[in-house]
Amino acid sequence: MRAPLGTFDDASPATDRLDLLTPPVAEAVAAGWGGVPAEQIVYIDTDPAIADTAVFAEHYGRELLDESANCVVVAGKRGGEVMLAACVVLSSSRVDVNGVVRKHLGARKASFASMDLAVGETGMEYGGITPVGLPAAWPLLLDPAVVDREWVLIGSGRRRGKLIVPGKALAALPAAVLVEGLGV
């Protein structure tokens, strides 16, 4: 199978590679969501040693920075309460945590969640967290630039491998909200 973007050697329907996904991601991929057929989701097998965005783009091509998105977990705090949310922006930008995210969550303080918290709550590997398969109760904040992409490369839940999904499919995930100015 040829991937809809990039020049990857090993691409296949994600439904054929559920064994390489974490359980929450595999369940979401198998079920599909928002009218997106599960067969439209593509799995790319990649080396976990080059999973980090900058190294991945150096290896596979810098043009992927505008065709890939990062998903980060943010902890918003107000009083003694902590609210977790996921934020998805193009890899060529960064999340406005202390401005847009903090205000959207109604938090006094917002910061990136610790690695242990992010991994423990998502069931995914750090460096591979994806918006697919996140806890349904979490807000999923999406930069509109991600959704506007015909296809977008995202994590697979593990450092090994990536998913390629239609950008609009991300807006159909549970609790997804488009947030202007999320990526700066």
CSV table of N, CA and C in Angstrom, one decimal, residues 1 115 159 174:
chain,number,residue,atom,x,y,z
A,1,MET,N,0.8,-1.2,0.0
A,1,MET,CA,0.0,0.0,0.0
A,1,MET,C,0.9,1.2,0.0
A,115,MET,N,5.5,13.3,32.4
A,115,MET,CA,5.6,12.1,31.6
A,115,MET,C,4.8,11.0,32.3
A,159,ARG,N,6.0,4.7,20.4
A,159,ARG,CA,7.1,5.4,19.7
A,159,ARG,C,7.3,4.7,18.3
A,174,PRO,N,-14.1,11.9,19.9
A,174,PRO,CA,-14.9,12.3,21.1
A,174,PRO,C,-14.3,13.6,21.8
